[in-house]
Amino acid sequence: MPPLSCTAMPRKKVAAVISLPPEVQWVRSAKGKVYYYWVPNRNTRQQGAREALPGDPMAKPTDTAFKAFWAAVEAKGSIDPQRPPGSVSRLVSEYRESEEFKSLGEGTQATYEVHMRRFENPEGWGLSPAKDLSPFAVKLLRDSIRGTPVMANQMVSVGRTIWAWGIPLGLLGKTPHNPFEHVKDLDIPDRGHVPWPEWARTYVIENAPADLVRLVKLGVMTCQRESDLVRMGPEQRDGNGIWCRPQKTRRKRRAFRVPLSTADAFELDRWAETPIRFENSRWKAPIERYRDDLYLYTPRAQPYTPDRLRARWGRWLNETPAGKQLCETWREWLAAQVRKYQWDIDPEDVRGPTIHGLRGAGVLVRLKAGYDADAVSNDIGMSLPMVQRYTRFRDQIDIAESARARMKVVERD
């Protein structure tokens, strides 16, 4: 709004003290009439098309013309020079404020943000018109990060989503196109997190703290991600099953019921009534913590987040004798598997077993119990192709387990 001082001055002097936004341009006609226009990024290289403004800022503040002018200016808002109208950065900014983006899980939003900041970069695409972005430009950006193909493909997928969101809203001009639709994903080696063999699960159950023992058991019995494990509690239990609505895919699917074995169902019901006993060499005595709403929680009885859970698991692996021994044995076992079966594995698995690997372990447990891939896919909410990817480990891990059991018998003799 204009300075209050302009209301107390004669009309001829108003123009001398009134402060118009830099985006407002005034033009005097040959007959002396003044017209006002809104010009985005006025007097810059990103200057946009001007739009006529109603009313008159030089009228009396009580006049309709005065109010109409400033209402229109307020509706336009101030223009951010880093996000000019129609630019890539403006499109990304508006998508960030959309319900579609806000409905995504926290982890997915964080992944999107990495690429959205890349798009917004004023030294890259940021100030360019979004409607003019070409498939060639998308391909160049994809190829510039092809050293990390998963990241490159994520970038294309995120861009495809944002442009597809903006087109129906008219944010990309009268003849919109989605440049990301014409750029293919890079080929990625068939990698996946290695499912935990039985010996690794047994080792953790016998040597890890009680909360991590629960983590391993819950991960195998439900086959869900960290973001879902940390939210599970007695409220989701139902008969011989537990309800889950995956955080990562909740926008696309509703809750489903994961069937449990009778033993697993009893185990969860016992957790619902039993505190977790935490031990630490710095404490005088073990402490017990209890929550009636969650199966997994911290030594302070606080809910875990996926990041805090991964950090907790990483500290045990890397800072305790038992964890270090597990990692050493894991690396030896994994190296033998890679040499024999030429596995393509996720680099993260080289350091030690990952929480995500519990999903694959759960799949193999269900397959070994006699369920076929279709039933497993339906029961745990995992796509059939993903279940089939895990089945490639089945025979190879079973053979390794048998060999390991024979070695133990020989050692005892």
PDB file of C-alpha atoms in Angstrom, residues 49-291:
ATOM      1  CA  ALA A  49       4.399  -8.787 -20.939  1.00  0.00           C
ATOM      2  CA  ARG A  50       2.654  -5.797 -19.400  1.00  0.00           C
ATOM      3  CA  GLU A  51      -0.913  -5.951 -18.150  1.00  0.00           C
ATOM      4  CA  ALA A  52      -3.234  -2.983 -17.729  1.00  0.00           C
ATOM      5  CA  LEU A  53      -4.120  -2.110 -14.127  1.00  0.00           C
ATOM      6  CA  PRO A  54      -7.542  -0.771 -13.149  1.00  0.00           C
ATOM      7  CA  GLY A  55      -8.180   2.328 -11.071  1.00  0.00           C
ATOM      8  CA  ASP A  56      -5.969   5.274 -10.202  1.00  0.00           C
ATOM      9  CA  PRO A  57      -3.343   5.417  -7.408  1.00  0.00           C
ATOM     10  CA  MET A  58      -3.601   9.235  -7.469  1.00  0.00           C
ATOM     11  CA  ALA A  59      -7.266   9.242  -6.537  1.00  0.00           C
ATOM     12  CA  LYS A  60      -8.417   9.898  -2.992  1.00  0.00           C
ATOM     13  CA  PRO A  61      -7.897   6.905  -0.728  1.00  0.00           C
ATOM     14  CA  THR A  62     -11.631   6.716  -0.182  1.00  0.00           C
ATOM     15  CA  ASP A  63     -12.364   6.526  -3.920  1.00  0.00           C
ATOM     16  CA  THR A  64     -13.226   3.244  -5.609  1.00  0.00           C
ATOM     17  CA  ALA A  65     -10.541   3.894  -8.251  1.00  0.00           C
ATOM     18  CA  PHE A  66      -7.828   4.124  -5.580  1.00  0.00           C
ATOM     19  CA  LYS A  67      -8.970   0.905  -3.876  1.00  0.00           C
ATOM     20  CA  ALA A  68      -9.272  -0.958  -7.186  1.00  0.00           C
ATOM     21  CA  PHE A  69      -5.702  -0.067  -8.173  1.00  0.00           C
ATOM     22  CA  TRP A  70      -4.103  -1.224  -4.940  1.00  0.00           C
ATOM     23  CA  ALA A  71      -6.263  -4.351  -4.757  1.00  0.00           C
ATOM     24  CA  ALA A  72      -5.002  -5.319  -8.217  1.00  0.00           C
ATOM     25  CA  VAL A  73      -1.384  -4.622  -7.231  1.00  0.00           C
ATOM     26  CA  GLU A  74      -1.750  -6.642  -4.058  1.00  0.00           C
ATOM     27  CA  ALA A  75      -3.231  -9.517  -6.039  1.00  0.00           C
ATOM     28  CA  LYS A  76      -0.235  -9.455  -8.374  1.00  0.00           C
ATOM     29  CA  GLY A  77       2.137  -9.597  -5.432  1.00  0.00           C
ATOM     30  CA  SER A  78       5.778  -8.711  -5.561  1.00  0.00           C
ATOM     31  CA  ILE A  79       7.785 -10.491  -8.225  1.00  0.00           C
ATOM     32  CA  ASP A  80      10.782 -12.533  -7.090  1.00  0.00           C
ATOM     33  CA  PRO A  81      13.568 -11.886  -9.628  1.00  0.00           C
ATOM     34  CA  GLN A  82      14.756 -15.467  -9.062  1.00  0.00           C
ATOM     35  CA  ARG A  83      11.299 -16.809  -9.967  1.00  0.00           C
ATOM     36  CA  PRO A  84       9.881 -14.745 -12.822  1.00  0.00           C
ATOM     37  CA  PRO A  85       6.416 -15.687 -14.133  1.00  0.00           C
ATOM     38  CA  GLY A  86       6.497 -18.568 -16.575  1.00  0.00           C
ATOM     39  CA  SER A  87      10.005 -19.613 -15.591  1.00  0.00           C
ATOM     40  CA  VAL A  88      11.166 -23.062 -14.571  1.00  0.00           C
ATOM     41  CA  SER A  89      11.874 -21.814 -11.054  1.00  0.00           C
ATOM     42  CA  ARG A  90       8.351 -20.375 -10.765  1.00  0.00           C
ATOM     43  CA  LEU A  91       6.817 -23.664 -11.929  1.00  0.00           C
ATOM     44  CA  VAL A  92       8.877 -25.608  -9.389  1.00  0.00           C
ATOM     45  CA  SER A  93       8.006 -23.137  -6.636  1.00  0.00           C
ATOM     46  CA  GLU A  94       4.287 -23.473  -7.327  1.00  0.00           C
ATOM     47  CA  TYR A  95       4.536 -27.261  -7.420  1.00  0.00           C
ATOM     48  CA  ARG A  96       6.282 -27.186  -4.030  1.00  0.00           C
ATOM     49  CA  GLU A  97       3.235 -25.382  -2.585  1.00  0.00           C
ATOM     50  CA  SER A  98       0.748 -27.761  -4.220  1.00  0.00           C
ATOM     51  CA  GLU A  99      -1.289 -30.386  -2.422  1.00  0.00           C
ATOM     52  CA  GLU A 100       0.137 -32.999  -4.784  1.00  0.00           C
ATOM     53  CA  PHE A 101       3.647 -32.395  -3.463  1.00  0.00           C
ATOM     54  CA  LYS A 102       2.575 -32.016   0.160  1.00  0.00           C
ATOM     55  CA  SER A 103       0.750 -35.361   0.017  1.00  0.00           C
ATOM     56  CA  LEU A 104       4.017 -37.185  -0.688  1.00  0.00           C
ATOM     57  CA  GLY A 105       5.881 -38.927   2.116  1.00  0.00           C
ATOM     58  CA  GLU A 106       8.726 -37.104   3.851  1.00  0.00           C
ATOM     59  CA  GLY A 107      11.363 -39.299   2.238  1.00  0.00           C
ATOM     60  CA  THR A 108       9.896 -38.799  -1.222  1.00  0.00           C
ATOM     61  CA  GLN A 109       9.701 -35.032  -0.699  1.00  0.00           C
ATOM     62  CA  ALA A 110      13.367 -34.994   0.296  1.00  0.00           C
ATOM     63  CA  THR A 111      14.269 -36.904  -2.868  1.00  0.00           C
ATOM     64  CA  TYR A 112      12.209 -34.516  -5.006  1.00  0.00           C
ATOM     65  CA  GLU A 113      13.838 -31.492  -3.362  1.00  0.00           C
ATOM     66  CA  VAL A 114      17.283 -32.576  -4.558  1.00  0.00           C
ATOM     67  CA  HIS A 115      16.159 -32.356  -8.169  1.00  0.00           C
ATOM     68  CA  MET A 116      13.836 -29.389  -7.721  1.00  0.00           C
ATOM     69  CA  ARG A 117      16.751 -27.322  -6.444  1.00  0.00           C
ATOM     70  CA  ARG A 118      18.693 -28.472  -9.483  1.00  0.00           C
ATOM     71  CA  PHE A 119      15.905 -27.220 -11.774  1.00  0.00           C
ATOM     72  CA  GLU A 120      15.638 -23.901  -9.902  1.00  0.00           C
ATOM     73  CA  ASN A 121      19.318 -23.045 -10.238  1.00  0.00           C
ATOM     74  CA  PRO A 122      19.420 -19.565 -11.885  1.00  0.00           C
ATOM     75  CA  GLU A 123      22.697 -20.497 -13.565  1.00  0.00           C
ATOM     76  CA  GLY A 124      20.947 -23.438 -15.209  1.00  0.00           C
ATOM     77  CA  TRP A 125      17.283 -23.679 -16.148  1.00  0.00           C
ATOM     78  CA  GLY A 126      15.881 -21.532 -13.341  1.00  0.00           C
ATOM     79  CA  LEU A 127      15.194 -18.293 -15.246  1.00  0.00           C
ATOM     80  CA  SER A 128      14.319 -19.951 -18.559  1.00  0.00           C
ATOM     81  CA  PRO A 129      10.678 -20.198 -19.701  1.00  0.00           C
ATOM     82  CA  ALA A 130       9.312 -23.567 -18.602  1.00  0.00           C
ATOM     83  CA  LYS A 131       7.249 -23.904 -21.786  1.00  0.00           C
ATOM     84  CA  ASP A 132      10.380 -23.683 -23.931  1.00  0.00           C
ATOM     85  CA  LEU A 133      12.385 -26.419 -22.215  1.00  0.00           C
ATOM     86  CA  SER A 134      13.440 -28.953 -24.842  1.00  0.00           C
ATOM     87  CA  PRO A 135      13.979 -32.719 -24.643  1.00  0.00           C
ATOM     88  CA  PHE A 136      17.554 -32.052 -25.786  1.00  0.00           C
ATOM     89  CA  ALA A 137      18.173 -29.890 -22.701  1.00  0.00           C
ATOM     90  CA  VAL A 138      16.706 -32.602 -20.472  1.00  0.00           C
ATOM     91  CA  LYS A 139      18.936 -35.220 -22.091  1.00  0.00           C
ATOM     92  CA  LEU A 140      22.009 -33.035 -21.571  1.00  0.00           C
ATOM     93  CA  LEU A 141      21.228 -32.685 -17.868  1.00  0.00           C
ATOM     94  CA  ARG A 142      20.532 -36.403 -17.540  1.00  0.00           C
ATOM     95  CA  ASP A 143      23.819 -37.280 -19.217  1.00  0.00           C
ATOM     96  CA  SER A 144      25.752 -34.816 -17.037  1.00  0.00           C
ATOM     97  CA  ILE A 145      24.978 -37.017 -14.014  1.00  0.00           C
ATOM     98  CA  ARG A 146      24.981 -40.389 -15.742  1.00  0.00           C
ATOM     99  CA  GLY A 147      27.790 -41.435 -13.386  1.00  0.00           C
ATOM    100  CA  THR A 148      24.998 -41.925 -10.841  1.00  0.00           C
ATOM    101  CA  PRO A 149      22.330 -43.509 -13.063  1.00  0.00           C
ATOM    102  CA  VAL A 150      19.755 -43.917 -10.306  1.00  0.00           C
ATOM    103  CA  MET A 151      19.980 -40.191  -9.559  1.00  0.00           C
ATOM    104  CA  ALA A 152      19.805 -39.351 -13.277  1.00  0.00           C
ATOM    105  CA  ASN A 153      16.662 -41.418 -13.735  1.00  0.00           C
ATOM    106  CA  GLN A 154      15.120 -39.910 -10.613  1.00  0.00           C
ATOM    107  CA  MET A 155      15.741 -36.455 -12.072  1.00  0.00           C
ATOM    108  CA  VAL A 156      13.879 -37.358 -15.268  1.00  0.00           C
ATOM    109  CA  SER A 157      11.013 -38.877 -13.276  1.00  0.00           C
ATOM    110  CA  VAL A 158      10.668 -35.820 -11.001  1.00  0.00           C
ATOM    111  CA  GLY A 159      10.694 -33.444 -13.972  1.00  0.00           C
ATOM    112  CA  ARG A 160       8.135 -35.556 -15.774  1.00  0.00           C
ATOM    113  CA  THR A 161       5.864 -35.359 -12.725  1.00  0.00           C
ATOM    114  CA  ILE A 162       6.187 -31.574 -12.276  1.00  0.00           C
ATOM    115  CA  TRP A 163       5.541 -30.735 -15.928  1.00  0.00           C
ATOM    116  CA  ALA A 164       2.609 -33.169 -16.054  1.00  0.00           C
ATOM    117  CA  TRP A 165       1.173 -31.401 -12.996  1.00  0.00           C
ATOM    118  CA  GLY A 166       1.577 -27.931 -14.518  1.00  0.00           C
ATOM    119  CA  ILE A 167       0.154 -28.620 -17.986  1.00  0.00           C
ATOM    120  CA  PRO A 168      -3.532 -29.048 -16.978  1.00  0.00           C
ATOM    121  CA  LEU A 169      -3.275 -25.875 -14.885  1.00  0.00           C
ATOM    122  CA  GLY A 170      -2.227 -23.801 -17.879  1.00  0.00           C
ATOM    123  CA  LEU A 171       1.220 -23.032 -16.461  1.00  0.00           C
ATOM    124  CA  LEU A 172       3.069 -23.998 -19.637  1.00  0.00           C
ATOM    125  CA  GLY A 173       1.370 -21.921 -22.318  1.00  0.00           C
ATOM    126  CA  LYS A 174      -1.298 -22.620 -24.899  1.00  0.00           C
ATOM    127  CA  THR A 175       0.525 -25.488 -26.648  1.00  0.00           C
ATOM    128  CA  PRO A 176       2.173 -27.282 -23.723  1.00  0.00           C
ATOM    129  CA  HIS A 177       4.486 -30.244 -24.007  1.00  0.00           C
ATOM    130  CA  ASN A 178       6.329 -32.356 -21.472  1.00  0.00           C
ATOM    131  CA  PRO A 179       9.981 -32.510 -22.562  1.00  0.00           C
ATOM    132  CA  PHE A 180      10.755 -35.244 -20.042  1.00  0.00           C
ATOM    133  CA  GLU A 181       8.360 -37.649 -21.759  1.00  0.00           C
ATOM    134  CA  HIS A 182      10.765 -37.890 -24.706  1.00  0.00           C
ATOM    135  CA  VAL A 183      13.858 -38.778 -22.663  1.00  0.00           C
ATOM    136  CA  LYS A 184      14.409 -42.422 -21.740  1.00  0.00           C
ATOM    137  CA  ASP A 185      15.833 -43.648 -18.459  1.00  0.00           C
ATOM    138  CA  LEU A 186      19.411 -44.837 -18.366  1.00  0.00           C
ATOM    139  CA  ASP A 187      19.962 -48.563 -18.171  1.00  0.00           C
ATOM    140  CA  ILE A 188      20.825 -49.605 -14.626  1.00  0.00           C
ATOM    141  CA  PRO A 189      22.437 -52.895 -13.575  1.00  0.00           C
ATOM    142  CA  ASP A 190      19.963 -55.278 -11.976  1.00  0.00           C
ATOM    143  CA  ARG A 191      21.009 -54.459  -8.443  1.00  0.00           C
ATOM    144  CA  GLY A 192      19.152 -54.850  -5.220  1.00  0.00           C
ATOM    145  CA  HIS A 193      19.784 -55.008  -1.491  1.00  0.00           C
ATOM    146  CA  VAL A 194      20.975 -58.469  -0.503  1.00  0.00           C
ATOM    147  CA  PRO A 195      18.416 -60.416   1.557  1.00  0.00           C
ATOM    148  CA  TRP A 196      19.754 -61.473   4.929  1.00  0.00           C
ATOM    149  CA  PRO A 197      20.633 -65.163   5.156  1.00  0.00           C
ATOM    150  CA  GLU A 198      19.393 -67.073   8.196  1.00  0.00           C
ATOM    151  CA  TRP A 199      22.790 -67.047   9.912  1.00  0.00           C
ATOM    152  CA  ALA A 200      22.869 -63.207   9.868  1.00  0.00           C
ATOM    153  CA  ARG A 201      19.380 -62.946  11.339  1.00  0.00           C
ATOM    154  CA  THR A 202      20.231 -65.477  14.046  1.00  0.00           C
ATOM    155  CA  TYR A 203      23.444 -63.642  14.907  1.00  0.00           C
ATOM    156  CA  VAL A 204      21.653 -60.322  15.403  1.00  0.00           C
ATOM    157  CA  ILE A 205      18.874 -61.905  17.457  1.00  0.00           C
ATOM    158  CA  GLU A 206      21.476 -63.489  19.752  1.00  0.00           C
ATOM    159  CA  ASN A 207      23.853 -60.507  20.036  1.00  0.00           C
ATOM    160  CA  ALA A 208      22.102 -57.191  19.332  1.00  0.00           C
ATOM    161  CA  PRO A 209      20.204 -54.899  21.743  1.00  0.00           C
ATOM    162  CA  ALA A 210      16.541 -55.684  22.297  1.00  0.00           C
ATOM    163  CA  ASP A 211      15.213 -52.882  20.086  1.00  0.00           C
ATOM    164  CA  LEU A 212      17.349 -54.027  17.137  1.00  0.00           C
ATOM    165  CA  VAL A 213      16.225 -57.605  17.708  1.00  0.00           C
ATOM    166  CA  ARG A 214      12.657 -56.355  17.372  1.00  0.00           C
ATOM    167  CA  LEU A 215      13.674 -54.468  14.218  1.00  0.00           C
ATOM    168  CA  VAL A 216      15.002 -57.622  12.542  1.00  0.00           C
ATOM    169  CA  LYS A 217      12.002 -59.737  13.497  1.00  0.00           C
ATOM    170  CA  LEU A 218       9.456 -57.082  12.502  1.00  0.00           C
ATOM    171  CA  GLY A 219      11.231 -56.407   9.189  1.00  0.00           C
ATOM    172  CA  VAL A 220      11.233 -60.089   8.226  1.00  0.00           C
ATOM    173  CA  MET A 221       7.659 -60.853   9.337  1.00  0.00           C
ATOM    174  CA  THR A 222       6.114 -57.821   7.552  1.00  0.00           C
ATOM    175  CA  CYS A 223       8.571 -57.168   4.646  1.00  0.00           C
ATOM    176  CA  GLN A 224       8.044 -53.406   4.941  1.00  0.00           C
ATOM    177  CA  ARG A 225      10.369 -50.400   4.662  1.00  0.00           C
ATOM    178  CA  GLU A 226      11.929 -48.515   7.575  1.00  0.00           C
ATOM    179  CA  SER A 227       9.400 -45.695   7.129  1.00  0.00           C
ATOM    180  CA  ASP A 228       6.595 -48.181   7.820  1.00  0.00           C
ATOM    181  CA  LEU A 229       8.274 -50.256  10.528  1.00  0.00           C
ATOM    182  CA  VAL A 230       8.719 -47.197  12.761  1.00  0.00           C
ATOM    183  CA  ARG A 231       4.950 -46.495  12.633  1.00  0.00           C
ATOM    184  CA  MET A 232       3.701 -50.002  13.422  1.00  0.00           C
ATOM    185  CA  GLY A 233       1.992 -50.691  16.723  1.00  0.00           C
ATOM    186  CA  PRO A 234      -0.757 -52.713  18.434  1.00  0.00           C
ATOM    187  CA  GLU A 235      -3.472 -50.529  16.914  1.00  0.00           C
ATOM    188  CA  GLN A 236      -2.744 -52.000  13.460  1.00  0.00           C
ATOM    189  CA  ARG A 237      -2.960 -55.625  14.645  1.00  0.00           C
ATOM    190  CA  ASP A 238      -5.936 -57.609  13.391  1.00  0.00           C
ATOM    191  CA  GLY A 239      -6.279 -61.350  14.005  1.00  0.00           C
ATOM    192  CA  ASN A 240      -3.334 -63.139  12.414  1.00  0.00           C
ATOM    193  CA  GLY A 241      -2.272 -60.041  10.529  1.00  0.00           C
ATOM    194  CA  ILE A 242      -1.268 -56.399  10.715  1.00  0.00           C
ATOM    195  CA  TRP A 243      -2.543 -53.486   8.638  1.00  0.00           C
ATOM    196  CA  CYS A 244      -0.100 -51.284   6.774  1.00  0.00           C
ATOM    197  CA  ARG A 245      -0.423 -48.309   4.460  1.00  0.00           C
ATOM    198  CA  PRO A 246       3.098 -47.771   3.062  1.00  0.00           C
ATOM    199  CA  GLN A 247       4.362 -44.250   3.569  1.00  0.00           C
ATOM    200  CA  LYS A 248       6.186 -44.209   0.242  1.00  0.00           C
ATOM    201  CA  THR A 249       3.189 -45.247  -1.864  1.00  0.00           C
ATOM    202  CA  ARG A 250       0.296 -44.018   0.309  1.00  0.00           C
ATOM    203  CA  ARG A 251      -0.768 -41.548  -2.380  1.00  0.00           C
ATOM    204  CA  LYS A 252      -1.439 -44.433  -4.767  1.00  0.00           C
ATOM    205  CA  ARG A 253      -2.771 -47.160  -2.524  1.00  0.00           C
ATOM    206  CA  ARG A 254      -4.800 -47.778   0.587  1.00  0.00           C
ATOM    207  CA  ALA A 255      -3.966 -49.914   3.610  1.00  0.00           C
ATOM    208  CA  PHE A 256      -3.641 -53.675   3.183  1.00  0.00           C
ATOM    209  CA  ARG A 257      -3.440 -56.500   5.701  1.00  0.00           C
ATOM    210  CA  VAL A 258      -0.137 -58.394   5.946  1.00  0.00           C
ATOM    211  CA  PRO A 259      -0.831 -62.005   7.026  1.00  0.00           C
ATOM    212  CA  LEU A 260       1.353 -63.283   9.887  1.00  0.00           C
ATOM    213  CA  SER A 261       2.213 -66.741  11.110  1.00  0.00           C
ATOM    214  CA  THR A 262       0.680 -67.697  14.440  1.00  0.00           C
ATOM    215  CA  ALA A 263       4.090 -67.451  16.111  1.00  0.00           C
ATOM    216  CA  ASP A 264       4.693 -63.961  14.699  1.00  0.00           C
ATOM    217  CA  ALA A 265       1.233 -62.792  15.764  1.00  0.00           C
ATOM    218  CA  PHE A 266       1.882 -64.001  19.327  1.00  0.00           C
ATOM    219  CA  GLU A 267       5.273 -62.280  19.270  1.00  0.00           C
ATOM    220  CA  LEU A 268       3.736 -58.909  18.378  1.00  0.00           C
ATOM    221  CA  ASP A 269       1.074 -59.292  21.061  1.00  0.00           C
ATOM    222  CA  ARG A 270       3.810 -59.997  23.605  1.00  0.00           C
ATOM    223  CA  TRP A 271       5.673 -56.829  22.524  1.00  0.00           C
ATOM    224  CA  ALA A 272       2.499 -54.819  23.050  1.00  0.00           C
ATOM    225  CA  GLU A 273       2.624 -55.682  26.761  1.00  0.00           C
ATOM    226  CA  THR A 274       6.378 -55.901  27.348  1.00  0.00           C
ATOM    227  CA  PRO A 275       8.856 -53.048  27.863  1.00  0.00           C
ATOM    228  CA  ILE A 276      12.161 -52.980  25.989  1.00  0.00           C
ATOM    229  CA  ARG A 277      15.207 -53.472  28.181  1.00  0.00           C
ATOM    230  CA  PHE A 278      18.039 -51.141  27.124  1.00  0.00           C
ATOM    231  CA  GLU A 279      21.630 -51.610  28.244  1.00  0.00           C
ATOM    232  CA  ASN A 280      24.643 -49.319  27.954  1.00  0.00           C
ATOM    233  CA  SER A 281      28.113 -49.490  29.492  1.00  0.00           C
ATOM    234  CA  ARG A 282      27.768 -45.855  30.545  1.00  0.00           C
ATOM    235  CA  TRP A 283      24.697 -46.585  32.651  1.00  0.00           C
ATOM    236  CA  LYS A 284      24.807 -47.932  36.190  1.00  0.00           C
ATOM    237  CA  ALA A 285      22.056 -50.416  35.385  1.00  0.00           C
ATOM    238  CA  PRO A 286      19.834 -51.412  32.456  1.00  0.00           C
ATOM    239  CA  ILE A 287      16.692 -49.362  31.958  1.00  0.00           C
ATOM    240  CA  GLU A 288      13.268 -50.422  30.754  1.00  0.00           C
ATOM    241  CA  ARG A 289      11.092 -48.314  28.500  1.00  0.00           C
ATOM    242  CA  TYR A 290       7.534 -48.984  27.387  1.00  0.00           C
ATOM    243  CA  ARG A 291       5.090 -47.558  24.849  1.00  0.00           C
TER     244      ARG A 291
END
